[in-house]
XYZ file of C-alpha atoms in Angstrom:
664
model
C -1.182 -14.394 23.182
C -0.153 -17.785 24.402
C -3.481 -18.713 26.043
C -4.295 -22.134 27.417
C -2.483 -24.679 25.212
C -4.510 -27.305 23.456
C -5.712 -29.515 26.167
C -9.304 -30.846 25.191
C -9.169 -31.665 21.545
C -12.895 -32.321 21.571
C -13.485 -28.653 22.340
C -10.717 -27.708 19.832
C -12.260 -29.643 16.961
C -15.724 -28.191 17.938
C -14.282 -24.723 17.581
C -12.341 -25.624 14.266
C -15.654 -27.128 12.789
C -17.577 -23.955 14.007
C -15.278 -21.911 11.892
C -15.785 -24.243 8.923
C -19.537 -24.483 9.056
C -20.032 -20.799 9.645
C -17.788 -20.166 6.666
C -19.603 -22.462 4.143
C -23.162 -21.215 5.547
C -22.273 -17.680 4.619
C -20.852 -18.520 1.195
C -23.976 -20.547 0.554
C -26.290 -17.819 1.608
C -24.515 -15.357 -0.555
C -24.441 -17.859 -3.476
C -21.025 -16.638 -4.017
C -17.553 -17.029 -2.519
C -14.785 -19.511 -1.714
C -15.507 -22.328 0.741
C -12.452 -24.434 -0.112
C -9.863 -22.352 1.869
C -11.806 -21.983 5.084
C -12.491 -25.713 5.145
C -8.896 -26.638 4.672
C -6.987 -23.777 6.709
C -9.236 -23.726 9.667
C -7.224 -25.995 11.981
C -4.061 -23.936 11.709
C -5.783 -20.499 11.652
C -7.472 -21.650 14.956
C -4.209 -22.661 16.609
C -2.706 -19.482 15.615
C -5.501 -17.293 17.240
C -5.963 -19.543 20.182
C -2.477 -20.245 21.222
C -0.093 -17.679 19.647
C -1.655 -14.472 18.318
C -1.394 -11.382 20.508
C -4.635 -9.350 20.064
C -7.391 -7.449 21.848
C -10.692 -7.719 20.090
C -12.117 -4.961 22.194
C -9.471 -2.639 20.775
C -8.459 -3.865 17.304
C -5.961 -1.074 16.895
C -3.974 -2.125 20.079
C -0.546 -0.745 19.119
C 1.628 -3.835 20.092
C -0.731 -6.561 18.755
C 0.458 -9.179 16.252
C -0.544 -8.655 12.799
C -2.427 -11.258 10.900
C -2.631 -10.749 7.029
C -4.914 -12.955 4.805
C -2.960 -12.699 1.653
C -5.133 -15.397 0.145
C -7.950 -12.872 0.408
C -10.542 -14.918 -1.558
C -10.708 -17.114 1.621
C -12.129 -13.966 3.499
C -14.894 -16.091 5.224
C -12.186 -17.796 7.224
C -11.185 -14.386 8.537
C -14.629 -13.160 9.186
C -15.599 -16.236 11.076
C -12.608 -15.864 13.330
C -13.290 -12.096 13.935
C -16.860 -12.875 14.707
C -16.056 -15.809 17.084
C -13.238 -13.975 18.886
C -15.488 -10.969 19.624
C -14.290 -8.204 17.409
C -17.702 -6.667 17.190
C -18.414 -8.342 13.737
C -22.027 -9.401 14.288
C -23.669 -12.632 13.143
C -25.891 -10.483 10.996
C -22.846 -9.170 9.020
C -21.745 -12.807 8.585
C -25.117 -13.545 7.088
C -24.779 -10.600 4.771
C -21.584 -11.831 3.393
C -20.794 -10.107 -0.132
C -24.000 -7.939 0.131
C -24.204 -4.242 -0.368
C -23.154 -2.190 2.584
C -22.042 -5.094 4.780
C -18.708 -5.199 6.653
C -17.966 -8.532 5.161
C -17.170 -7.872 1.552
C -15.958 -10.557 -0.950
C -12.386 -9.822 -0.185
C -11.108 -8.247 3.066
C -11.037 -4.339 3.038
C -9.014 -2.350 5.467
C -11.000 0.110 7.389
C -14.190 -1.538 6.841
C -14.130 -4.520 9.063
C -12.588 -4.464 12.609
C -9.554 -6.658 12.737
C -8.794 -6.647 9.087
C -5.169 -5.412 8.782
C -4.856 -4.914 5.085
C -6.940 -5.094 1.869
C -6.161 -8.328 -0.008
C -7.473 -10.249 -2.790
C -4.898 -9.344 -5.559
C -2.655 -12.232 -4.921
C 0.791 -11.592 -3.550
C 0.024 -8.302 -2.277
C -0.467 -9.502 1.219
C 2.698 -11.134 1.120
C 4.600 -7.972 0.511
C 2.259 -5.971 2.883
C 3.325 -8.368 5.678
C 7.020 -7.675 4.815
C 6.287 -3.991 5.334
C 4.576 -4.482 8.569
C 7.626 -6.513 9.800
C 9.969 -3.672 8.668
C 7.754 -1.338 10.580
C 7.874 -3.392 13.656
C 11.726 -3.594 13.634
C 12.155 0.150 12.770
C 9.863 1.237 15.647
C 11.443 -1.368 18.044
C 14.893 0.070 17.276
C 13.749 3.683 17.884
C 11.837 3.126 21.027
C 12.887 -0.248 22.899
C 15.226 0.157 25.832
C 16.986 -2.092 28.162
C 14.210 -1.531 30.700
C 11.136 -1.411 28.380
C 10.304 -3.495 25.497
C 7.791 -1.353 23.969
C 7.418 -2.760 20.467
C 7.621 -6.430 20.246
C 5.159 -8.256 18.104
C 4.892 -10.711 15.143
C 3.496 -10.369 11.685
C 1.720 -13.687 10.414
C 0.524 -13.950 6.721
C -1.624 -16.710 5.471
C -0.545 -17.437 1.861
C -1.657 -19.795 -0.781
C -0.379 -21.414 -3.718
C -1.521 -18.568 -6.042
C 0.218 -15.946 -3.714
C 3.563 -17.880 -4.180
C 3.069 -18.080 -7.947
C 2.924 -14.216 -8.126
C 6.133 -12.570 -8.826
C 5.501 -9.962 -6.136
C 5.820 -12.708 -3.507
C 9.149 -13.642 -4.849
C 10.473 -9.986 -4.894
C 9.154 -9.502 -1.274
C 10.366 -12.819 0.095
C 13.721 -12.338 -1.321
C 14.111 -8.969 0.480
C 12.695 -10.388 3.732
C 15.261 -13.029 3.782
C 18.111 -10.772 3.049
C 16.899 -8.467 5.956
C 16.528 -11.284 8.365
C 13.102 -10.214 9.427
C 12.738 -12.941 12.067
C 9.329 -11.745 13.210
C 7.729 -12.483 9.958
C 5.956 -15.697 9.473
C 4.145 -17.029 6.485
C 1.578 -19.711 7.049
C 1.482 -21.579 3.669
C -1.926 -23.187 2.847
C -0.374 -25.746 0.605
C -3.200 -27.766 -0.860
C -1.865 -28.266 -4.278
C -5.055 -26.958 -5.916
C -5.962 -23.628 -7.759
C -8.811 -22.419 -9.656
C -8.081 -24.282 -12.908
C -7.148 -27.589 -11.372
C -4.133 -29.194 -9.670
C -1.076 -26.848 -9.333
C 0.852 -29.518 -11.082
C -0.429 -27.906 -14.308
C 1.831 -24.899 -13.793
C 3.530 -24.888 -10.324
C 6.119 -27.660 -9.761
C 8.940 -26.004 -8.200
C 10.268 -26.910 -4.706
C 8.959 -24.039 -2.624
C 10.768 -25.180 0.449
C 14.125 -25.006 -1.306
C 13.304 -21.758 -2.778
C 12.583 -20.253 0.562
C 15.707 -21.784 2.055
C 17.694 -20.143 -0.701
C 16.061 -16.757 0.272
C 17.272 -17.277 3.836
C 14.117 -18.357 5.523
C 13.567 -21.047 8.028
C 11.280 -23.679 6.428
C 9.112 -25.927 8.546
C 6.623 -28.576 7.298
C 3.490 -29.800 8.871
C 2.610 -32.816 6.793
C -0.911 -33.433 8.221
C -2.374 -30.159 9.004
C -5.788 -31.596 8.490
C -5.561 -33.394 11.732
C -2.520 -32.698 13.664
C -3.010 -29.845 16.011
C -0.095 -30.649 18.187
C 2.341 -30.349 15.066
C 0.772 -27.197 14.045
C 1.158 -25.687 17.530
C 4.849 -26.849 17.688
C 5.546 -25.378 14.151
C 4.258 -21.932 15.076
C 6.229 -22.116 18.114
C 9.425 -22.985 16.455
C 8.981 -20.117 14.001
C 8.579 -17.657 16.736
C 11.829 -18.962 18.324
C 14.069 -18.515 15.317
C 15.508 -14.996 16.033
C 17.730 -14.848 12.864
C 15.372 -15.654 9.925
C 11.755 -15.260 8.790
C 9.821 -18.442 8.715
C 7.783 -20.276 6.208
C 5.446 -23.029 7.657
C 4.201 -25.306 4.955
C 0.847 -26.711 6.032
C -0.291 -29.524 3.837
C -4.019 -29.249 3.904
C -6.876 -30.450 1.862
C -8.901 -27.789 0.025
C -12.603 -28.160 0.776
C -11.853 -30.602 3.590
C -14.968 -32.667 4.791
C -17.056 -31.938 1.505
C -17.154 -35.655 0.182
C -17.642 -34.814 -3.448
C -15.419 -31.743 -3.612
C -12.482 -32.005 -1.241
C -9.070 -32.034 -2.881
C -10.715 -30.591 -6.090
C -10.654 -27.199 -7.760
C -14.547 -27.286 -7.710
C -14.239 -26.562 -3.953
C -12.157 -23.408 -4.668
C -14.570 -20.578 -5.814
C -18.178 -21.757 -5.761
C -20.811 -22.459 -3.076
C -20.967 -26.141 -2.063
C -24.709 -26.311 -2.582
C -27.214 -27.481 0.068
C -26.740 -31.266 -0.712
C -23.023 -30.885 -0.244
C -23.251 -28.820 2.728
C -25.498 -31.484 4.389
C -22.942 -34.090 3.616
C -19.992 -31.909 4.824
C -21.766 -31.406 8.271
C -22.513 -34.999 8.545
C -18.755 -35.752 7.788
C -17.875 -33.308 10.469
C -20.326 -34.954 12.939
C -22.195 -31.598 13.200
C -25.323 -32.340 15.101
C -27.290 -29.115 14.306
C -28.091 -28.839 10.600
C -29.553 -25.274 10.907
C -27.189 -22.628 9.240
C -25.132 -20.395 11.271
C -25.235 -22.463 14.424
C -22.548 -21.770 16.999
C -22.559 -24.510 19.775
C -22.620 -22.898 23.279
C -19.537 -24.712 24.288
C -17.515 -23.339 21.315
C -18.849 -19.880 22.047
C -17.653 -20.170 25.517
C -14.186 -21.267 24.602
C -13.776 -18.426 21.919
C -14.991 -15.892 24.488
C -12.637 -17.107 27.230
C -9.687 -16.849 24.736
C -10.602 -13.408 23.622
C -10.702 -12.263 27.224
C -6.967 -12.570 27.508
C -6.620 -9.771 24.923
C -7.723 -7.121 27.329
C -5.243 -8.440 29.987
C -2.410 -8.345 27.390
C -3.121 -4.668 26.312
C -3.324 -3.763 30.195
C 0.184 -5.050 30.678
C 1.498 -3.213 27.635
C -0.173 -0.076 28.851
C 1.738 -0.360 32.016
C 4.957 -0.620 30.096
C 4.017 2.411 27.914
C 3.306 4.497 31.029
C 6.624 3.695 32.560
C 8.475 4.100 29.223
C 6.884 7.616 28.688
C 8.020 8.718 32.256
C 11.596 7.515 31.504
C 11.720 8.786 28.107
C 10.146 12.194 27.700
C 11.950 13.256 24.556
C 11.151 10.072 22.723
C 7.587 10.250 23.818
C 7.104 13.420 21.527
C 8.417 11.340 18.749
C 6.247 8.332 19.631
C 3.180 10.682 19.691
C 4.116 11.644 16.161
C 4.410 15.472 16.865
C 5.751 16.158 13.405
C 7.216 19.708 12.773
C 9.626 20.604 10.181
C 10.985 23.554 7.987
C 12.059 23.418 4.382
C 14.903 24.812 2.384
C 15.104 28.280 0.803
C 15.841 28.570 -2.847
C 17.160 31.515 -4.817
C 15.415 32.959 -7.851
C 16.978 32.217 -11.108
C 18.839 29.018 -9.726
C 18.544 26.056 -12.152
C 17.450 22.867 -10.622
C 15.886 19.825 -11.840
C 12.952 19.278 -9.723
C 14.261 15.889 -8.597
C 17.125 18.031 -7.020
C 15.033 20.546 -5.272
C 12.638 17.935 -4.106
C 15.601 15.897 -2.893
C 16.872 18.910 -0.790
C 13.270 19.101 0.774
C 13.256 15.364 1.511
C 16.596 15.564 3.259
C 15.662 18.405 5.361
C 12.468 16.736 6.257
C 14.268 13.640 7.287
C 16.778 15.516 9.557
C 13.902 16.772 11.531
C 11.303 13.854 11.462
C 12.839 10.678 12.920
C 9.734 8.527 11.942
C 10.260 9.573 8.260
C 11.886 6.449 6.449
C 12.005 5.196 2.796
C 13.782 3.621 -0.057
C 14.381 3.280 -3.653
C 14.648 0.636 -6.408
C 18.454 0.747 -6.783
C 18.393 4.439 -8.015
C 18.781 6.694 -5.006
C 21.694 8.408 -6.665
C 19.390 9.417 -9.631
C 16.228 10.128 -7.614
C 18.046 12.057 -4.926
C 16.056 10.291 -2.255
C 18.874 8.877 -0.050
C 18.513 9.968 3.443
C 21.777 11.687 4.530
C 23.466 10.207 7.567
C 20.299 7.976 7.733
C 22.279 4.537 7.350
C 21.054 1.444 5.675
C 17.958 -0.322 7.305
C 18.894 -3.399 9.225
C 16.133 -5.886 9.682
C 17.477 -7.462 12.733
C 17.703 -4.449 14.887
C 15.894 -1.655 13.090
C 18.773 0.577 12.759
C 19.039 2.770 9.546
C 16.343 4.685 7.652
C 17.359 3.963 4.000
C 15.557 0.776 2.669
C 17.580 -0.756 -0.102
C 14.657 -2.472 -2.068
C 16.830 -3.392 -5.047
C 15.256 -3.816 -8.518
C 11.921 -4.921 -6.974
C 9.520 -2.003 -7.869
C 6.306 -4.058 -7.357
C 7.174 -5.308 -3.966
C 8.515 -1.999 -3.023
C 5.169 -0.425 -3.517
C 3.349 -2.981 -1.628
C 5.891 -3.161 1.178
C 5.639 0.559 1.551
C 1.773 0.075 1.874
C 2.607 -2.495 4.766
C 4.632 -0.039 6.449
C 1.584 2.597 6.294
C -0.901 -0.240 7.375
C 1.082 -1.015 10.380
C 1.157 2.653 11.543
C 3.708 4.806 13.383
C 5.937 5.847 10.377
C 5.792 8.096 7.260
C 7.497 6.410 4.380
C 8.259 6.967 0.731
C 9.544 4.994 -2.262
C 11.424 6.271 -5.367
C 12.149 5.047 -8.861
C 11.918 6.398 -12.489
C 8.528 7.384 -13.439
C 8.277 4.742 -16.306
C 8.440 2.103 -13.596
C 5.210 3.372 -11.968
C 3.673 0.694 -14.233
C 5.463 -2.029 -12.190
C 4.036 -0.598 -9.057
C 0.522 0.351 -10.490
C -1.223 -2.462 -8.410
C 0.186 -1.348 -5.094
C -0.400 2.496 -5.988
C -3.976 1.602 -6.681
C -4.375 -0.272 -3.292
C -2.727 2.556 -1.404
C -5.263 4.894 -2.895
C -8.196 2.433 -2.182
C -7.223 2.278 1.359
C -6.181 6.098 2.033
C -2.609 5.031 2.951
C -0.278 8.126 3.290
C 2.570 6.664 1.158
C 4.694 9.089 -0.872
C 5.572 7.621 -4.277
C 8.488 9.672 -5.641
C 9.093 9.333 -9.521
C 11.703 11.096 -11.337
C 12.952 11.254 -14.875
C 9.294 12.229 -15.773
C 8.975 12.633 -19.559
C 10.884 12.715 -22.862
C 13.225 14.924 -20.906
C 14.883 11.558 -19.885
C 16.632 11.791 -23.244
C 18.955 9.269 -24.740
C 17.571 6.304 -22.800
C 14.749 6.327 -25.309
C 11.202 5.318 -25.485
C 11.455 2.329 -23.183
C 12.245 4.705 -20.391
C 10.234 7.755 -21.286
C 6.974 7.796 -19.566
C 4.318 9.550 -22.063
C 1.195 7.896 -20.834
C 1.756 7.618 -17.205
C 0.651 10.918 -15.900
C -2.837 10.341 -17.186
C -2.882 6.786 -15.905
C -2.097 7.953 -12.454
C -4.508 10.781 -12.633
C -7.311 8.361 -13.318
C -6.800 6.593 -10.005
C -9.418 7.744 -7.440
C -7.945 9.369 -4.139
C -4.336 9.419 -5.528
C -2.941 12.914 -5.672
C -0.454 13.331 -8.601
C 1.892 16.455 -8.269
C 4.136 17.575 -11.051
C 5.853 20.790 -9.801
C 7.203 23.450 -12.187
C 10.089 24.690 -10.151
C 11.994 24.519 -6.832
C 9.249 26.503 -5.174
C 6.508 24.223 -6.242
C 8.609 21.252 -5.384
C 9.019 22.622 -1.854
C 5.312 23.293 -1.648
C 4.597 19.730 -2.905
C 6.601 18.281 -0.137
C 4.919 20.451 2.370
C 1.428 19.333 1.089
C 2.517 15.615 1.055
C 3.636 15.643 4.649
C 0.391 17.229 5.871
C -1.766 14.936 3.588
C -2.805 11.925 5.780
C -5.747 10.643 3.830
C -4.203 8.896 0.803
C -1.071 8.548 -1.230
C 0.769 11.223 -3.192
C 2.808 10.746 -6.368
C 5.534 13.312 -6.766
C 6.451 13.515 -10.388
C 9.856 15.133 -10.943
C 12.239 16.158 -13.856
C 15.642 15.008 -14.801
C 16.397 18.229 -16.742
C 16.946 21.611 -14.917
C 14.315 24.301 -14.772
C 14.504 27.925 -13.786
C 13.400 28.870 -10.196
C 10.751 31.571 -10.731
C 10.514 34.960 -9.067
C 7.463 34.626 -7.086
C 7.307 38.376 -6.532
C 6.569 38.562 -10.317
C 4.585 35.382 -10.733
C 1.782 33.918 -8.848
C 2.553 32.200 -5.481
C 3.511 28.492 -5.368
C 0.762 28.083 -2.702
C -1.662 27.773 -5.469
C -0.400 24.262 -5.789
C -2.881 23.304 -2.956
C -5.660 24.128 -5.378
C -4.127 21.959 -8.121
C -3.740 25.002 -10.544
C -3.486 28.712 -10.235
C -2.760 31.709 -12.436
C 1.059 32.104 -12.685
C 1.282 34.844 -15.137
C -1.416 37.182 -16.340
C -2.012 39.874 -18.921
C -4.898 42.423 -19.291
C -7.409 41.355 -21.975
C -5.751 38.004 -22.586
C -6.932 36.284 -25.765
C -5.743 32.801 -24.967
C -4.872 30.714 -21.770
C -1.646 28.489 -21.722
C -2.037 25.630 -19.193
C 1.168 23.678 -18.457
C 2.524 21.317 -15.861
C 6.165 20.685 -14.720
C 9.036 21.664 -16.983
C 6.724 22.564 -19.674
C 5.544 25.721 -17.435
C 8.766 27.340 -18.498
C 7.845 26.666 -22.197
C 4.566 28.292 -21.561
C 6.057 31.461 -19.993
C 8.493 31.730 -22.964
C 5.702 31.299 -25.446
C 3.672 33.913 -23.660
C 6.595 36.403 -24.109
C 6.899 35.600 -27.746
C 3.241 36.158 -28.205
C 3.235 39.333 -26.541
C 5.808 40.669 -28.959
C 3.254 39.927 -31.577
C 0.563 41.820 -29.672
C -1.194 38.700 -28.316
C -1.872 38.706 -24.557
C -2.157 35.399 -22.810
C -2.647 33.931 -19.300
C -0.269 31.119 -18.102
C -1.767 28.808 -15.667
C 0.538 26.361 -13.750
C -1.305 22.908 -13.055
C 0.668 20.809 -10.812
C -2.284 18.589 -10.054
C -5.094 18.275 -12.558
C -7.328 16.021 -10.250
C -7.008 18.480 -7.472
C -7.957 21.428 -9.609
C -11.023 19.577 -10.975
C -12.264 19.039 -7.344
C -12.042 22.811 -6.448
C -15.371 24.793 -6.211
C -16.644 26.044 -9.348
C -16.072 29.783 -8.735
C -12.350 29.098 -8.214
C -12.040 26.984 -11.357
C -13.880 29.855 -13.098
C -11.468 32.370 -11.736
C -8.377 30.471 -13.210
C -9.719 29.200 -16.431
C -13.073 31.129 -17.283
C -15.494 29.254 -19.502
C -15.899 32.452 -21.503
C -12.418 32.019 -22.840
C -12.520 29.426 -25.624
C -8.842 29.634 -26.740
C -7.246 27.286 -24.007
C -4.073 25.317 -24.774
C -2.434 22.408 -22.915
C 1.334 22.010 -22.740
C 2.563 18.666 -21.280
C 5.405 16.344 -22.483
C 2.889 13.442 -22.397
C -0.289 12.120 -24.012
C -2.844 14.640 -24.735
C -5.750 12.365 -23.921
C -7.751 13.931 -20.998
C -6.725 17.389 -21.623
C -9.981 18.191 -23.299
C -11.618 18.191 -19.851
C -9.474 21.190 -19.113
C -9.365 23.037 -22.441
C -12.680 22.177 -23.846
C -13.441 20.539 -27.188
C -12.120 23.539 -28.969
C -8.689 23.457 -27.079
C -5.237 23.152 -28.631
C -3.014 20.416 -27.259
C 0.797 20.267 -27.240
C 2.024 16.755 -26.123
C 3.428 13.546 -27.103
C 0.840 11.086 -28.625
C 3.287 8.460 -29.715
C 6.212 6.800 -27.895
C 9.307 8.790 -27.345
C 12.683 8.509 -29.086
C 16.382 8.288 -28.133
C 18.241 11.522 -28.427
C 19.466 14.379 -26.348
C 16.277 15.812 -24.474
C 16.373 19.356 -26.304
C 16.242 17.471 -29.679
C 13.331 15.295 -28.689
C 11.300 18.246 -27.347
C 12.030 19.981 -30.704
C 10.933 16.990 -32.644
C 7.540 16.866 -30.776
C 6.976 20.593 -31.248
C 7.391 21.293 -27.555
C 9.312 24.663 -28.077
C 8.325 28.016 -27.152
C 8.584 29.080 -30.780
C 6.387 26.383 -32.158
C 3.786 27.032 -29.317
C 3.791 30.753 -30.136
C 3.317 30.173 -33.935
C 0.488 27.698 -33.380
C -1.394 29.846 -30.974
C -0.921 33.012 -33.072
C -2.366 31.071 -36.058
C -5.222 29.860 -33.863
C -6.273 33.311 -32.757
C -8.271 35.297 -35.354
C -6.583 38.335 -36.641
């Protein structure tokens, strides 16, 4: 934004102390929260918003705004105070209702709930990686749309991180990649106060953070007295913005709980209200004349309001650029407006494809038609079939390329993908082996919580992985993902279901999708004989039916073929069965009762599940009297057919058990 530079430190400190007192008053009223960070970080947060951040509080979604992520989300009252004071429409009543039911000021910032909150943070380290994703998105969009005449995409991503963030492994993964990619428009603001919840960080965190980040390829700047030196803070942020070759880490040496005489510099300031007596002493220390809670001095209010007014002017100037750019670039305008249309490949009946292959063909065709579609993998693209052909490798400096090489950094990969989605303007995917979804679970959970349209591609989905053994065979992972609210988990049975899964995914904009795909080949089914793959959109459908069926076989993924073979064996013995393909259990369970009844009637008590994973949870489909074929231990190392046989996942065994189950 670069408003008026610091010129009247009396007004500046009045504003900083307004942020501080508003924050501690809200924490005290809630009798819950974290006052230490807002007291310590207020000076550099104020300088950022006042002098550098490009934003328009009247339109928090202004496309070319700078992004500010509070990775240290426990310090949420710092952000809420800033949003209120700079006119984002977050009322004082909402500040007073901090951490209360239904308020827009929850304990940790939540995306979509509070205007101006760019990402849901709180689980430490997530915001660090989200910010990397936002910086990647900015560079990619700049590479796509900027021209010699029009700089359409040109903004920074700032992320306030704390000691706890930088202890988390995810921040190391994300920072390493950011340095490698030379994401120069990414700036971490490190609130380095040397205190965490349990005490001084010297108990567990004694590394040289500056040298670590220098080794990652970052510019490192230190402000030794961030409690008092506003000029040094301003110069440090300016220097970070002016380095066009590297991301920057600014180490602000602060005092946690600054101004609270009995708690500053101590862990007791971290996560508990100060108490009425300590608040009185703090306000006295800050020379705060009005002791009433939630007081905002008129001079401070006017100063914040004046700064906020620059935002509308900034967006107006950008809108003029956008108008001229659209006139000069009609073809790219369609892309910018995200007019997404695509066709998908055809498959021949009877062809053998692993679903990772058929899904990979779909991904390739989508990418050839949708320029805003990007993604990457955890060093496994040759195995996951997710490399965008002719897409090139992503370059952080100029935004060229569409394949992000995440390296072996699964946790950061998931959270970076979330950051790309938070930023907006792109559709993106990640890819790795299914067993490593455990490494990504926190990021997947947050994608679901925030309705982010990220596609998580997982291959090598079961004991079908084979010789790599139990460490790499995901037996419990399907049920774990199905348990996450708002996540759609799809395990297609053949090439046609894989194609339908990608069609569904690209049109699904209200949350993430996990595509769970086989390593082993499966038959492409004749849909003129079997039920249409469009049934995937209801989660489950009747694939193969027989009159007067005596049992229902419900299967997913590669085990659908086993169910069909077992159906044929049983038919030879005079037992008629229905086969149901269930690519998404959770989608099926959300269907209207009449549809569910039409697929699995409650009158049929002989319902069997067939899935190469844990059987926990299948009783919700089969009923308590159901029969379950699965894997309730860990896997084993052997060729895949031998493992399936060892666990009884063969058509012959299924047919024999069902035959014995049905009364003569």
